[in-house]
Amino acid sequence: MTPLDWFPPETLRNEGQLDRRDFLKILGGGLLVCFTHSSAWTQEAGRNFGSHELPKEVGAWLHIAADGLVKVFTGKVEVGQNIRTSLAQLVAEELQVPFDAITMVMGDTDLVPWDMGTFGSRSTPTMGPQLRTMAAAAREMLLEMAAERWHLAAPTLTVANGKVTDPQTERSFSYGELTRGEKLVKIISAAESLTPTADWKIAGTAVPKAEGRDFVTGKHKYPSDITRPEMMFGAVLRPDGFNATLESIDSSAAEKLPGVKVVRDGDFIGLIAPDAYAAQHAVSAIKAKWNVPAQPSNDGLFEYLKNNPETGHDDGPQHVAGSVAQAMADADVKLEERYTVAYIAHAPLEPRAAVAEWQGGKLTVWTGTQRPFGVRDELAQAFHLDPGQVRVIQPDMGSGYGGKHTGETAIEAARLAKAAGKPVKVVWTRQEEFNWAYFRPAGLIEIKAGAQRDGKLVAWEHHNYNSGPSAITTPYAVPNQLIQYHAAKSPLRQGSYRGLASTANNFARESHMDGMAHAAGMDPLEFRLKNIDDARLRAVFEAAADKFGWGRSKSTAERGFGIAGGAEKGGYMATCAEVEIDPGSKKMRIRRVVEAWESGAVVNPDGLRNQIMGAIVQGIGGALFEEVLFANGRILNPHFAGYRVPRFSDTPIVEVVLVDRKDLPSAGAGETGIIGLAPAVGNASFAATGVRPRNMP
């Protein structure tokens, strides 16, 4: 197989430092089979940053112990998306073992093959086929091993329930009996015989969450729960604003506190203390004077983004077809509008956390990250180490949403641990998480479109300033298009967020499509279907509309209905929303959401349904109230008291319709489910009030 991983450009600061060596961890008494393949990795815009040859040996990816239990090794990590379960299902399916026989070893850089990271909805479409192929190769090898012992032809034998059986004599070997003490190397074809999706018995079913009991009972240890012998606690002095310079510092009061040691390394100022409270108390005792320069604020942000292009960045057209200018001149229906999206925070349940330990010249860090190998390379670079001297372990963490690509907390903990000569834990406060983590980019989107009187689109022009190019091209059939992304200087640190810019681009596009439908005097669903050539997009629109009962009731001043759809990263979705407007306060409440989803063959329907529902609920925040407020280099609402996220009381009735396409490869589903909520709700609001929302929130 050839895994192809997407990689966001903002996290590729150190791509030149990546370790390019294959490495293999073969466990004793295991099974080793070789095949050849190559891999490449790219980022969203399609730029190739080079190749990284993955291990060719099955033993690098899975190990069958003497008792028949199977360990599977992957650099993908579990961040709440339940990929631990679905990947185990795929391996169990191909290897023909019970699901409970699989243990997933994830995100430990000393044990698993190199991996770019867990993002971009790439785990299912890339790691899934990779592990399926390895498991299928192991299955075929086990058949050959049994056939050789019985002096039979391998095709005459069967595999099931972790055993190879001779149907003629009913004798069998367990997998453990076949692999015990064996270390075999064999070159095989990459074209392994995979189980057809129509024949799946474990994959494609609602298997309960792997290790779910540990999460429910509190047994699971998150990064912030990790402890080590003689561990100390660290805290870091933060500037008084972005781009600040330190003018003076007095740490004498902190240094007098019991057990506290202040550590200064260039611009880095931190301390260690016996417990977390003492660390925070000590860092607040440091007196520092900062010079914070004047900087942009929320006021005038979108004009700033439009008028301050990123220096040296040649955007160029993302997509050009025909002549938009000529088509617009001839169009019967025309609409030109601008849409904005604010910076928003990831607000993960668990803030950044890391425990660092130095032993014998080797650095080990337990941390919550979506990129264990990326953080390993950041640590190696920061401390001038060979990557082999650094081990990063990712315990399943308390969510990330694209916000935990970077390793700053790991580096902070490692610096303090080196100074202390003991393990050190650093856990960011909620205020640090709001102030010093990166944000989802804000953006300005300008669209103009034209259509014939019958509703057929003839022109589409779309300009995105700063928020990004993800899902920027329209999924609708338009003969004349001009679509561009314009990189801008961002006043705030920005980076990946669930769905990337597809949420912004889809909000603008689907709001504009709704506006075009009303301008043409057409039903919004009818208008969309008239301009769809993609059968998969049409199918989800029809499925959502049918489940929702689209068209059965008309919008009123107190109740509105809206629809939106889109496609990104191999996933197709359509969302219908019902909103209620209070006649007195004019406040809006989302009452019901129906989303139809199609991403090829479904691996775990319950897990997929949970992902879609979670994306819908998270999307409510960005649609209605999440917004980072800032001025002159300071965040003005760095607490949940001032930064509202969705609550139980905000949650509508949510219904998910899964369109299971067993004839298509499985695509990822962690992100695209979020992109339909905001435009569907905005369109429903317009249907009730006649006022078009063009801003998020």
Coordinates of C-alpha atoms in Angstrom, one line a residue, residues 443-670:
G443 CA -11.0 35.0 7.6
L444 CA -12.8 37.2 5.1
I445 CA -14.5 35.5 2.1
E446 CA -15.9 37.4 -0.8
I447 CA -18.2 35.7 -3.3
K448 CA -20.1 36.8 -6.3
A449 CA -22.2 34.4 -8.4
G450 CA -24.6 34.5 -11.4
A451 CA -27.3 32.2 -12.7
Q452 CA -29.8 31.9 -15.5
R453 CA -33.5 32.4 -14.8
D454 CA -34.1 28.7 -14.5
G455 CA -31.6 28.5 -11.6
K456 CA -28.7 27.1 -13.5
L457 CA -25.4 28.6 -12.2
V458 CA -23.2 30.2 -14.8
A459 CA -20.5 32.0 -12.8
W460 CA -18.8 31.6 -9.4
E461 CA -16.0 33.8 -7.9
H462 CA -14.7 33.1 -4.5
H463 CA -11.9 34.8 -2.6
N464 CA -10.7 33.6 0.8
Y465 CA -8.4 35.9 2.8
N466 CA -6.3 34.1 5.5
S467 CA -8.6 31.3 6.7
G468 CA -7.3 28.8 4.3
P469 CA -7.9 26.8 1.0
S470 CA -9.5 23.7 2.4
A471 CA -12.7 22.9 0.5
I472 CA -12.4 26.2 -1.3
T473 CA -13.5 24.8 -4.7
T474 CA -17.2 24.5 -5.2
P475 CA -18.8 21.0 -5.5
Y476 CA -21.5 22.5 -7.7
A477 CA -21.4 22.4 -11.5
V478 CA -20.5 25.9 -12.7
P479 CA -18.9 26.5 -16.1
N480 CA -17.1 29.7 -15.2
Q481 CA -15.1 29.9 -12.0
L482 CA -12.4 32.0 -10.4
I483 CA -11.5 30.7 -6.9
Q484 CA -8.5 32.0 -5.0
Y485 CA -7.0 31.8 -1.5
H486 CA -5.0 34.8 -0.3
A487 CA -2.5 34.3 2.5
A488 CA -2.5 37.2 5.0
K489 CA -0.4 38.4 7.9
S490 CA -2.2 37.1 11.0
P491 CA -2.1 39.3 14.1
L492 CA -2.6 36.1 16.2
R493 CA -0.8 32.7 16.2
Q494 CA -3.0 30.4 14.1
G495 CA -3.0 26.8 13.0
S496 CA -5.0 23.7 12.4
Y497 CA -8.5 23.2 13.7
R498 CA -11.1 20.5 13.1
G499 CA -12.2 20.8 9.5
L500 CA -9.6 23.5 8.8
A501 CA -10.9 26.2 6.5
S502 CA -13.6 24.0 5.1
T503 CA -15.9 25.3 7.8
A504 CA -15.4 28.9 6.7
N505 CA -15.5 28.2 3.0
N506 CA -18.5 26.0 3.2
F507 CA -20.3 28.5 5.5
A508 CA -19.8 31.3 2.9
R509 CA -20.6 29.1 -0.1
E510 CA -23.7 27.5 1.3
S511 CA -25.0 30.8 2.6
H512 CA -24.4 32.3 -0.9
M513 CA -26.1 29.3 -2.5
D514 CA -29.1 29.9 -0.3
G515 CA -29.1 33.6 -1.2
M516 CA -29.0 32.7 -4.9
A517 CA -31.9 30.3 -4.5
H518 CA -34.0 33.0 -2.9
A519 CA -32.9 35.5 -5.6
A520 CA -34.0 33.1 -8.3
G521 CA -37.3 32.4 -6.5
M522 CA -36.5 28.7 -6.0
D523 CA -36.6 26.3 -3.1
P524 CA -33.1 26.0 -1.7
L525 CA -32.9 22.2 -2.1
E526 CA -34.3 22.4 -5.6
F527 CA -31.7 25.0 -6.5
R528 CA -28.9 22.9 -5.2
L529 CA -30.0 19.7 -6.9
K530 CA -30.3 21.5 -10.2
N531 CA -26.6 22.4 -10.0
I532 CA -25.2 19.0 -8.7
D533 CA -23.5 16.6 -11.1
D534 CA -21.9 14.6 -8.3
A535 CA -24.1 11.6 -7.5
R536 CA -22.6 11.2 -4.0
L537 CA -23.4 14.8 -3.0
R538 CA -26.9 14.4 -4.5
A539 CA -27.5 11.3 -2.5
V540 CA -26.7 12.9 0.9
F541 CA -28.9 15.9 0.1
E542 CA -31.8 13.6 -0.7
A543 CA -31.2 11.4 2.3
A544 CA -31.0 14.4 4.7
A545 CA -34.1 16.0 3.2
D546 CA -36.1 12.8 3.4
K547 CA -35.3 12.2 7.0
F548 CA -35.9 15.8 8.0
G549 CA -39.1 16.1 6.0
W550 CA -37.9 19.0 3.9
G551 CA -40.8 21.0 2.4
R552 CA -43.5 19.5 4.5
S553 CA -43.7 22.7 6.7
K554 CA -43.1 26.3 5.7
S555 CA -40.9 28.6 7.7
T556 CA -42.6 31.3 9.8
A557 CA -41.5 34.3 11.8
E558 CA -41.0 31.9 14.8
R559 CA -39.7 28.8 13.1
G560 CA -37.2 28.5 10.3
F561 CA -35.8 25.6 8.2
G562 CA -32.4 25.6 6.5
I563 CA -30.3 23.2 4.5
A564 CA -26.6 23.1 3.5
G565 CA -24.2 20.5 2.2
G566 CA -20.7 19.9 1.0
A567 CA -17.8 17.5 0.6
E568 CA -14.2 17.4 1.8
K569 CA -11.5 14.8 2.5
G570 CA -13.6 12.0 1.0
G571 CA -16.6 12.7 3.1
Y572 CA -20.0 13.9 1.8
M573 CA -22.6 15.5 4.0
A574 CA -25.9 17.4 4.0
T575 CA -27.4 19.1 7.0
C576 CA -30.9 20.3 7.7
A577 CA -31.6 22.5 10.7
E578 CA -34.8 23.8 12.4
V579 CA -34.5 26.9 14.5
E580 CA -36.9 28.6 16.8
I581 CA -37.1 32.4 17.3
D582 CA -38.5 33.7 20.5
P583 CA -41.0 36.4 19.5
G584 CA -40.2 38.6 22.5
S585 CA -36.4 38.5 22.8
K586 CA -35.8 37.5 19.2
K587 CA -33.2 35.0 20.5
M588 CA -32.7 32.0 18.3
R589 CA -32.5 28.4 19.5
I590 CA -31.6 25.4 17.4
R591 CA -34.3 22.8 17.8
R592 CA -33.4 19.9 15.5
V593 CA -30.5 18.9 13.2
V594 CA -30.5 16.1 10.7
E595 CA -27.2 15.2 9.0
A596 CA -26.7 12.6 6.2
W597 CA -23.2 11.3 5.9
E598 CA -21.3 9.2 3.4
S599 CA -17.6 8.3 3.5
G600 CA -17.5 5.0 1.7
A601 CA -17.7 1.8 3.6
V602 CA -18.5 2.3 7.3
V603 CA -16.0 0.6 9.6
N604 CA -17.8 1.2 12.9
P605 CA -21.3 2.7 12.6
D606 CA -21.6 3.7 16.3
G607 CA -18.2 5.3 16.3
L608 CA -19.0 7.1 13.1
R609 CA -22.4 8.3 14.4
N610 CA -20.7 9.6 17.5
Q611 CA -18.1 11.5 15.4
I612 CA -20.8 13.2 13.4
M613 CA -22.9 14.1 16.4
G614 CA -19.8 15.5 18.2
A615 CA -18.9 17.6 15.2
I616 CA -22.4 19.0 15.0
V617 CA -22.4 20.0 18.7
Q618 CA -18.9 21.5 18.4
G619 CA -20.0 23.4 15.3
I620 CA -22.7 25.2 17.4
G621 CA -20.0 27.1 19.2
G622 CA -18.3 28.5 16.1
A623 CA -21.7 29.2 14.5
L624 CA -23.3 31.1 17.4
F625 CA -21.0 32.4 20.0
E626 CA -17.3 31.3 20.0
E627 CA -14.9 34.2 19.3
V628 CA -11.5 35.2 20.5
L629 CA -11.5 38.8 21.6
F630 CA -8.1 40.6 21.5
A631 CA -6.5 44.0 21.5
N632 CA -2.8 45.2 21.5
G633 CA -1.3 41.8 21.8
R634 CA -3.6 40.5 24.6
I635 CA -6.5 38.0 24.7
L636 CA -9.4 39.7 26.4
N637 CA -11.5 36.6 27.1
P638 CA -9.0 33.9 28.2
H639 CA -11.4 32.0 30.5
F640 CA -14.6 29.9 30.0
A641 CA -16.4 32.7 31.9
G642 CA -15.8 34.9 28.9
Y643 CA -15.4 32.4 26.1
R644 CA -18.6 30.3 25.7
V645 CA -18.6 26.8 24.3
P646 CA -21.7 24.7 23.7
R647 CA -23.6 23.6 26.7
F648 CA -26.1 20.8 27.3
S649 CA -28.8 23.5 27.1
D650 CA -27.6 24.4 23.6
T651 CA -27.9 20.9 22.2
P652 CA -30.7 20.2 19.8
I653 CA -32.2 16.9 18.8
V654 CA -29.6 15.4 16.5
E655 CA -30.3 12.7 14.0
V656 CA -27.6 11.1 11.8
V657 CA -28.3 9.2 8.6
L658 CA -25.4 7.0 7.5
V659 CA -25.1 6.2 3.8
D660 CA -23.0 3.1 3.8
R661 CA -21.2 2.6 0.5
K662 CA -19.6 -0.8 0.7
D663 CA -18.6 -0.4 -2.9
L664 CA -16.2 2.5 -2.0
P665 CA -13.0 2.7 0.1
S666 CA -13.5 4.0 3.6
A667 CA -12.7 7.7 4.1
G668 CA -12.0 9.6 7.3
A669 CA -14.8 11.2 9.2
G670 CA -13.3 13.2 12.0

